[in-house]
XYZ file of C-alpha atoms in Angstrom:
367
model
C 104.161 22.562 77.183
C 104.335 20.744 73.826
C 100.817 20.298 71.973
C 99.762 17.036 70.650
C 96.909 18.180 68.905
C 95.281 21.066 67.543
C 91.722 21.867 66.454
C 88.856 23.201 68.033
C 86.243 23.219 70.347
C 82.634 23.372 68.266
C 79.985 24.658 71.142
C 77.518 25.152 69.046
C 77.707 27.576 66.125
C 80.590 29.049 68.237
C 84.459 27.859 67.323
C 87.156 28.254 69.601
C 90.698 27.023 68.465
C 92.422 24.859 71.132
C 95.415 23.267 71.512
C 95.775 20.047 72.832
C 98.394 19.610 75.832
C 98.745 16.426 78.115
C 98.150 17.082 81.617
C 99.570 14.314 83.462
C 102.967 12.701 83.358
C 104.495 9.282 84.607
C 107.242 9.920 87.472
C 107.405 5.815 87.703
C 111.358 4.345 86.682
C 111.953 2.847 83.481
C 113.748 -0.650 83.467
C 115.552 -2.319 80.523
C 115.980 -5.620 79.824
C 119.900 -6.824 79.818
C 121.982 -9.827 79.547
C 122.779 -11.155 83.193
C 126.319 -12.512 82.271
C 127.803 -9.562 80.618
C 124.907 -6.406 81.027
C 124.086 -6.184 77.289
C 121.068 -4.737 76.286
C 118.462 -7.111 74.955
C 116.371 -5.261 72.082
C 113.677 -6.220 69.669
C 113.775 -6.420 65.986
C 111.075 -5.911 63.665
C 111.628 -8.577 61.211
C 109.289 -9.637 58.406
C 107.851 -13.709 58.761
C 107.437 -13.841 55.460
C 111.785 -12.588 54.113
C 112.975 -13.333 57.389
C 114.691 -9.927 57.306
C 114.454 -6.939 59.325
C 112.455 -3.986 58.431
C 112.568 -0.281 58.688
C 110.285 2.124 60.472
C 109.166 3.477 56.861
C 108.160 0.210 55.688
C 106.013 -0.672 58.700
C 102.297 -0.188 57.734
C 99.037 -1.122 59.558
C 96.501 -4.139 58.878
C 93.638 -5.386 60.247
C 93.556 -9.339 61.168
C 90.549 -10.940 60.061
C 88.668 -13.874 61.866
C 90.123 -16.431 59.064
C 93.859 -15.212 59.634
C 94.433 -12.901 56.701
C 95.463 -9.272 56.787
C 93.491 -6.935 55.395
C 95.768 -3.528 55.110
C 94.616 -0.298 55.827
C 96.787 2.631 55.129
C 96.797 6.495 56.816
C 95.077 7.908 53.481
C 92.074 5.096 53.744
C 91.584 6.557 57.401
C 91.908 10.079 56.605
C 88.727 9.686 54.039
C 86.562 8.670 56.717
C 83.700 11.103 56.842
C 84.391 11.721 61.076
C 83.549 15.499 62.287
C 85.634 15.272 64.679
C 88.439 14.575 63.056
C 89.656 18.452 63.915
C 86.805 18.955 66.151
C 85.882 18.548 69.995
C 82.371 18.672 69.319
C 79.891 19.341 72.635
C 77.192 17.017 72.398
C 75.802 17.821 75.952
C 75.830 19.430 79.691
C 75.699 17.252 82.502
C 76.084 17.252 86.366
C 79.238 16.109 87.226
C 78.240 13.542 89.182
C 76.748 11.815 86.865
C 79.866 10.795 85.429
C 80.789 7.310 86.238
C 84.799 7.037 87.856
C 85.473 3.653 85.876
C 84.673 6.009 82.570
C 87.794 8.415 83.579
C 90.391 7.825 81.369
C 94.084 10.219 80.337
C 93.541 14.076 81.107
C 94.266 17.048 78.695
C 94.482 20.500 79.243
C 92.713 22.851 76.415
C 94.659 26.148 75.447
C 93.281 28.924 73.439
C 95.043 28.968 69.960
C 95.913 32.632 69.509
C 94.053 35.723 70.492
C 90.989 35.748 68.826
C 90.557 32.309 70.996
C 90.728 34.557 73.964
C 87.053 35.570 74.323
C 85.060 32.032 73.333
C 86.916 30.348 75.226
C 86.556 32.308 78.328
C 83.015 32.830 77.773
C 82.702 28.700 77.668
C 85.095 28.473 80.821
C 82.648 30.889 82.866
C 79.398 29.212 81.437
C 80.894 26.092 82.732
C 81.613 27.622 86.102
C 78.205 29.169 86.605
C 76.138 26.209 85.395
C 78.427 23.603 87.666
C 78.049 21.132 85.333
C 80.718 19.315 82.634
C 80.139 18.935 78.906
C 80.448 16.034 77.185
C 81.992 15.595 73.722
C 83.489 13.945 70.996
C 86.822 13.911 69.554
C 89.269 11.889 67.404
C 92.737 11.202 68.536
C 95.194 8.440 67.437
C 93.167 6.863 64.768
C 89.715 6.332 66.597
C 87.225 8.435 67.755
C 86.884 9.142 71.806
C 84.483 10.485 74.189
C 85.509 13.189 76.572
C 84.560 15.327 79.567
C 85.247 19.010 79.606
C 85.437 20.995 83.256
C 86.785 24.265 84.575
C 90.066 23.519 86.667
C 91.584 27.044 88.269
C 91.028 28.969 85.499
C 91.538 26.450 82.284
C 89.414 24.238 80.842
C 90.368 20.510 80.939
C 89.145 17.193 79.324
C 89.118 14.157 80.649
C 89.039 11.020 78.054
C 86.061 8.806 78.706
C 85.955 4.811 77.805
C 82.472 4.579 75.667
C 79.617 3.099 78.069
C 80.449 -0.791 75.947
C 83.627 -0.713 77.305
C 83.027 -0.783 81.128
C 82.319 -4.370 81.994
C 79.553 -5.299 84.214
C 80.852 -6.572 88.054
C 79.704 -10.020 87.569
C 81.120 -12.564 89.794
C 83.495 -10.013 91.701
C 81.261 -9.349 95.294
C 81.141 -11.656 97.883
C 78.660 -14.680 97.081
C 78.173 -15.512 100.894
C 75.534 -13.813 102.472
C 77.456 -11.595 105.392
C 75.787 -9.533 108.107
C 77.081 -6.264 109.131
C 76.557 -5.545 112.922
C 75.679 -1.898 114.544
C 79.224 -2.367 116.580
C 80.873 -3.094 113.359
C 79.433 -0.308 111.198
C 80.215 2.328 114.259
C 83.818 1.348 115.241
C 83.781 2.179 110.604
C 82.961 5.548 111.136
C 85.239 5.738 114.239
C 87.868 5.099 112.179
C 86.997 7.159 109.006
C 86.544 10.053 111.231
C 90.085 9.912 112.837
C 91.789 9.219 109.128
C 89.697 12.350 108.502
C 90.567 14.085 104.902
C 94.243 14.820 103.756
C 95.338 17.442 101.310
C 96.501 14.740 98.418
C 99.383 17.517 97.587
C 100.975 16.231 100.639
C 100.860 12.203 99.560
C 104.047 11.028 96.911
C 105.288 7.734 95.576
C 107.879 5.925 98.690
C 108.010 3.318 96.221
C 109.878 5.434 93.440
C 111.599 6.977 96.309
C 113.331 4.292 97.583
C 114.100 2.600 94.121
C 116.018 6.203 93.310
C 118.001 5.769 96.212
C 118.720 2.234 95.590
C 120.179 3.262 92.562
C 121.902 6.070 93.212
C 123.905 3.919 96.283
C 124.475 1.239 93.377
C 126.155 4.374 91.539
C 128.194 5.475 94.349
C 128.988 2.307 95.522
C 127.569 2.024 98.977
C 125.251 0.408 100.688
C 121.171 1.803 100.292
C 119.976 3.023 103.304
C 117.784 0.555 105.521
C 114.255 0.709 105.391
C 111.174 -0.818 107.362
C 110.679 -3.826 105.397
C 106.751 -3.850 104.147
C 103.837 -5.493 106.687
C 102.772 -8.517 104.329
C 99.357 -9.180 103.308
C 96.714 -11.147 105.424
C 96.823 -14.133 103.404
C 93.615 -14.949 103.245
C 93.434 -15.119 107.624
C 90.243 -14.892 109.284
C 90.662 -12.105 111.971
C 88.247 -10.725 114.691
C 86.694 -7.857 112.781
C 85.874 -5.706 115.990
C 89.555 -6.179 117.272
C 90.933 -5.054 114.346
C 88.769 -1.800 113.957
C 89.198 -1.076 117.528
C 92.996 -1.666 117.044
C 93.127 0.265 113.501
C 91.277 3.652 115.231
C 93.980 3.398 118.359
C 96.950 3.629 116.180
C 94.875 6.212 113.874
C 94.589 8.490 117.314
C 98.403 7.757 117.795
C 99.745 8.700 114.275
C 98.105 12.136 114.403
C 99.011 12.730 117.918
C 95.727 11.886 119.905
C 95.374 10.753 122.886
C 93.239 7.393 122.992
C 89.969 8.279 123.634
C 87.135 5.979 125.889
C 84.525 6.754 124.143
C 84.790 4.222 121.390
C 82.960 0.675 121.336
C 86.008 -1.133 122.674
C 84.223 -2.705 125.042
C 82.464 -5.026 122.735
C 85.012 -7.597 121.864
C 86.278 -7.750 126.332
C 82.270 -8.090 126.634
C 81.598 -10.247 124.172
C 84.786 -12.856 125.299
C 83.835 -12.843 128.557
C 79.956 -13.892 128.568
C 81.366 -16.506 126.631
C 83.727 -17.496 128.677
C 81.547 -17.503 132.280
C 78.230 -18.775 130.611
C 79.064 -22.422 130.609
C 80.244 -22.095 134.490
C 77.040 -20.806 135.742
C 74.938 -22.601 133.965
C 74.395 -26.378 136.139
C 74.652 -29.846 134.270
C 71.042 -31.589 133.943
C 71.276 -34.970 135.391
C 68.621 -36.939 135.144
C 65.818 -33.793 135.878
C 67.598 -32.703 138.792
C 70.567 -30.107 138.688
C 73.844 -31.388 139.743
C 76.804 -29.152 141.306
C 80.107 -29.429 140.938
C 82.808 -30.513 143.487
C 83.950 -26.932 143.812
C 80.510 -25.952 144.232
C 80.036 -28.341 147.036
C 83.301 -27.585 148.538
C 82.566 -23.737 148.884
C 79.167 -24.234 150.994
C 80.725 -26.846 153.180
C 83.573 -24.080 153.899
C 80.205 -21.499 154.385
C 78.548 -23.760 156.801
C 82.154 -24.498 159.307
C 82.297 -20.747 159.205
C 78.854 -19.856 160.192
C 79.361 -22.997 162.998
C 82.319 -21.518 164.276
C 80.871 -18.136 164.572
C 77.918 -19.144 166.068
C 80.477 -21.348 168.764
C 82.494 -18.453 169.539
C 79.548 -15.981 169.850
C 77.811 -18.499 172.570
C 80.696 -18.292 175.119
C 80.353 -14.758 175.688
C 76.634 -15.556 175.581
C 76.872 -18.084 178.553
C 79.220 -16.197 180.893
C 76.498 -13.136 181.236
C 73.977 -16.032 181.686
C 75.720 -17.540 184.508
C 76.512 -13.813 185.479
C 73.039 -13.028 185.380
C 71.760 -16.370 187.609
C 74.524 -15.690 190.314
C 73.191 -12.189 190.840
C 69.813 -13.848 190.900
C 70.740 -16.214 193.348
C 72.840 -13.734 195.477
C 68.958 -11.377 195.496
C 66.744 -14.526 196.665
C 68.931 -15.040 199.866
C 69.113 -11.586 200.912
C 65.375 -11.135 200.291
C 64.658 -14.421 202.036
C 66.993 -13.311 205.127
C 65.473 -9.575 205.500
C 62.214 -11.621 205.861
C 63.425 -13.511 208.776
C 64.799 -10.364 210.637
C 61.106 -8.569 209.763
C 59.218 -11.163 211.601
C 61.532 -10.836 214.679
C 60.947 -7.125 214.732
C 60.199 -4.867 212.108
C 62.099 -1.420 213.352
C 64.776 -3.267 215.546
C 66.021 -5.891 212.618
C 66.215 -2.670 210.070
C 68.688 -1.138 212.458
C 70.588 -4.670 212.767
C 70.455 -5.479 209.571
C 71.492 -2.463 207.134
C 75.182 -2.342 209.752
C 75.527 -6.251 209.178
C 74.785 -6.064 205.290
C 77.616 -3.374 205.193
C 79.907 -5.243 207.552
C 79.540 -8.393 205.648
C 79.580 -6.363 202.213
């Protein structure tokens, strides 16, 4: 890889020559600007205001604008003379936990490689120190004209920087968070961690640009002279819509389960939102209309204990036939008992052996 910038690394009376190397690169598609009637190429010309004419590359200085208009022009040589150590220099001002480095402050990534072989040995030695201490350094460097603050850490077995933006240049979140006062519910913040948990982590290897994908295609059928292949056209935004917060969590861990091959599970909080609809729903109906101190029911109230009371008269009808039969039964038999007592009386006072005899054959004659 190409260097941009060579110097070294002071760590304290120690040197190390580094090269500079960038560690990133944009994969994003370049557009030009063109004519739409004919597909020229529309360019920019670097014309002086002042001759109307344009200029060359060589004759293109730098100037400085002042607050009443004028230029003030500085040249390479007036830079050069500035008394900055770290002109050549990444100079290690500190060690600090890495977390104490603010994201915002992240700014374009370097790799460091030792200059030569007598780099070899410092520079390991700083790369270990690094790894044993877990902590990043901090440091200063120049690059482009203006001086920069960096962050140095061990990554596999290089050491990287990462530019920092200078504490003045992060600006404070004023205005940006909500202004209305919102309450987070216990439901809420579980059916959250539902759904972080089935995301889970992902190995960021794995994740790549479908945007820059499917413009490359598009392209490439505009070269051939086909068609581009179909794609699912993008959900759009919510606009702004106010949406049932629960539902959508709920919803959002059920298709989470389904795009990593789970099965839904019961255990989440879905009933909270069915729950929630429903009391709402049945509260009003239960609940009688005050009229006038006294509680009033409604017609279909009043129509389901009139059907309650037929039923319980009909039952009690058509248990009371059954009822009456084995009464009538019963006073029969009764009646049936008093004659024959009343007629084995008679025959006893005619004779008490002689009527026993003449009465049990004529009971069973007549039975």
């Amino acid at each position: 890889m190409r260097s941009i910038w060579n110097g070294a690394i002071s760590f304290g009376l120690v040197s190390i020559p580094i090269k500079l190397v960038n560690a990133t690169e944009s994969h994003s598609v370049s557009f030009r600007q063109i004519h739409t009637e004919d597909g020229g190429r529309i360019r920019y010309r670097k014309v002086c205001e002042l001759e109307e004419r344009e200029v060359s590359s060589a004759e293109i200085g730098k100037g400085y604008q002042d607050a009443d208009g004028s230029i003030i022009p500085i040249t390479d040589e007036d830079l050069a003379a500035l008394p900055i150590p770290t002109a050549k220099t990444i100079e290690i001002v500190a060690f600090v936990p890495a977390d104490r480095i603010d994201p915002l402050q992240m700014d374009a990534a370097y790799y460091l490689s030792a200059s030569g072989t007598p780099a070899a040995k410092p520079y390991t030695l700083l790369r270990e120190a690094l790894k044993r201490s877990q902590k990043v350094a901090i440091a200063k460097y120049a690059l482009r004209g203006r001086e920069r603050l960096g962050m140095l850490r061990v990554v596999d077995d290089v050491i990287a920087m990462h530019g920092l933006l200078w504490p003045d240049e992060i600006r404070a979140p004023e205005g940006v968070a909500p202004e209305t006062h919102v309450t987070v519910r216990e439901a809420e913040l579980d059916l959250a961690d539902a759904l972080m948990d089935t995301l889970g982590e992902v190995d960021i290897s794995t994740l790549h640009d479908d945007y820059r994908e499917a413009v490359e295609e598009l392209i490439a059928a505009k070269v051939e002279g086909t068609a581009p292949a179909e794609r699912t056209p993008a959900a759009e935004g919510g606009g702004g819509k106010v949406i049932d917060l629960i539902a959508a969590l709920e919803s959002s861990v059920r298709a989470a389960r389904t795009a990593r091959g789970e099965e839904p599970a019961d255990e989440t909080v879905a009933e909270v939102t069915p729950i929630a609809r429903k009391s709402s729903r049945t509260t009003p109906k239960r609940t009688p209309k005050q009229v006038g101190g006294k509680k009033s029911t409604s017609s279909a109230t009043a129509a389901t204990k009139k059907a309650a009371t037929a039923r319980k008269r009909t039952t009690k009808t058509t248990v009371a036939k059954p009822t009456e039969t084995k009464a009538t039964q019963t006073k029969a038999g009764a009646a049936g008992r008093t004659t024959k007592k009343t007629a084995t009386a008679a025959k006893k006072s005619a004779g008490a052996g002689a009527a026993k005899k003449t009465t049990t054959p004529k009971r069973r004659a007549s039975a």
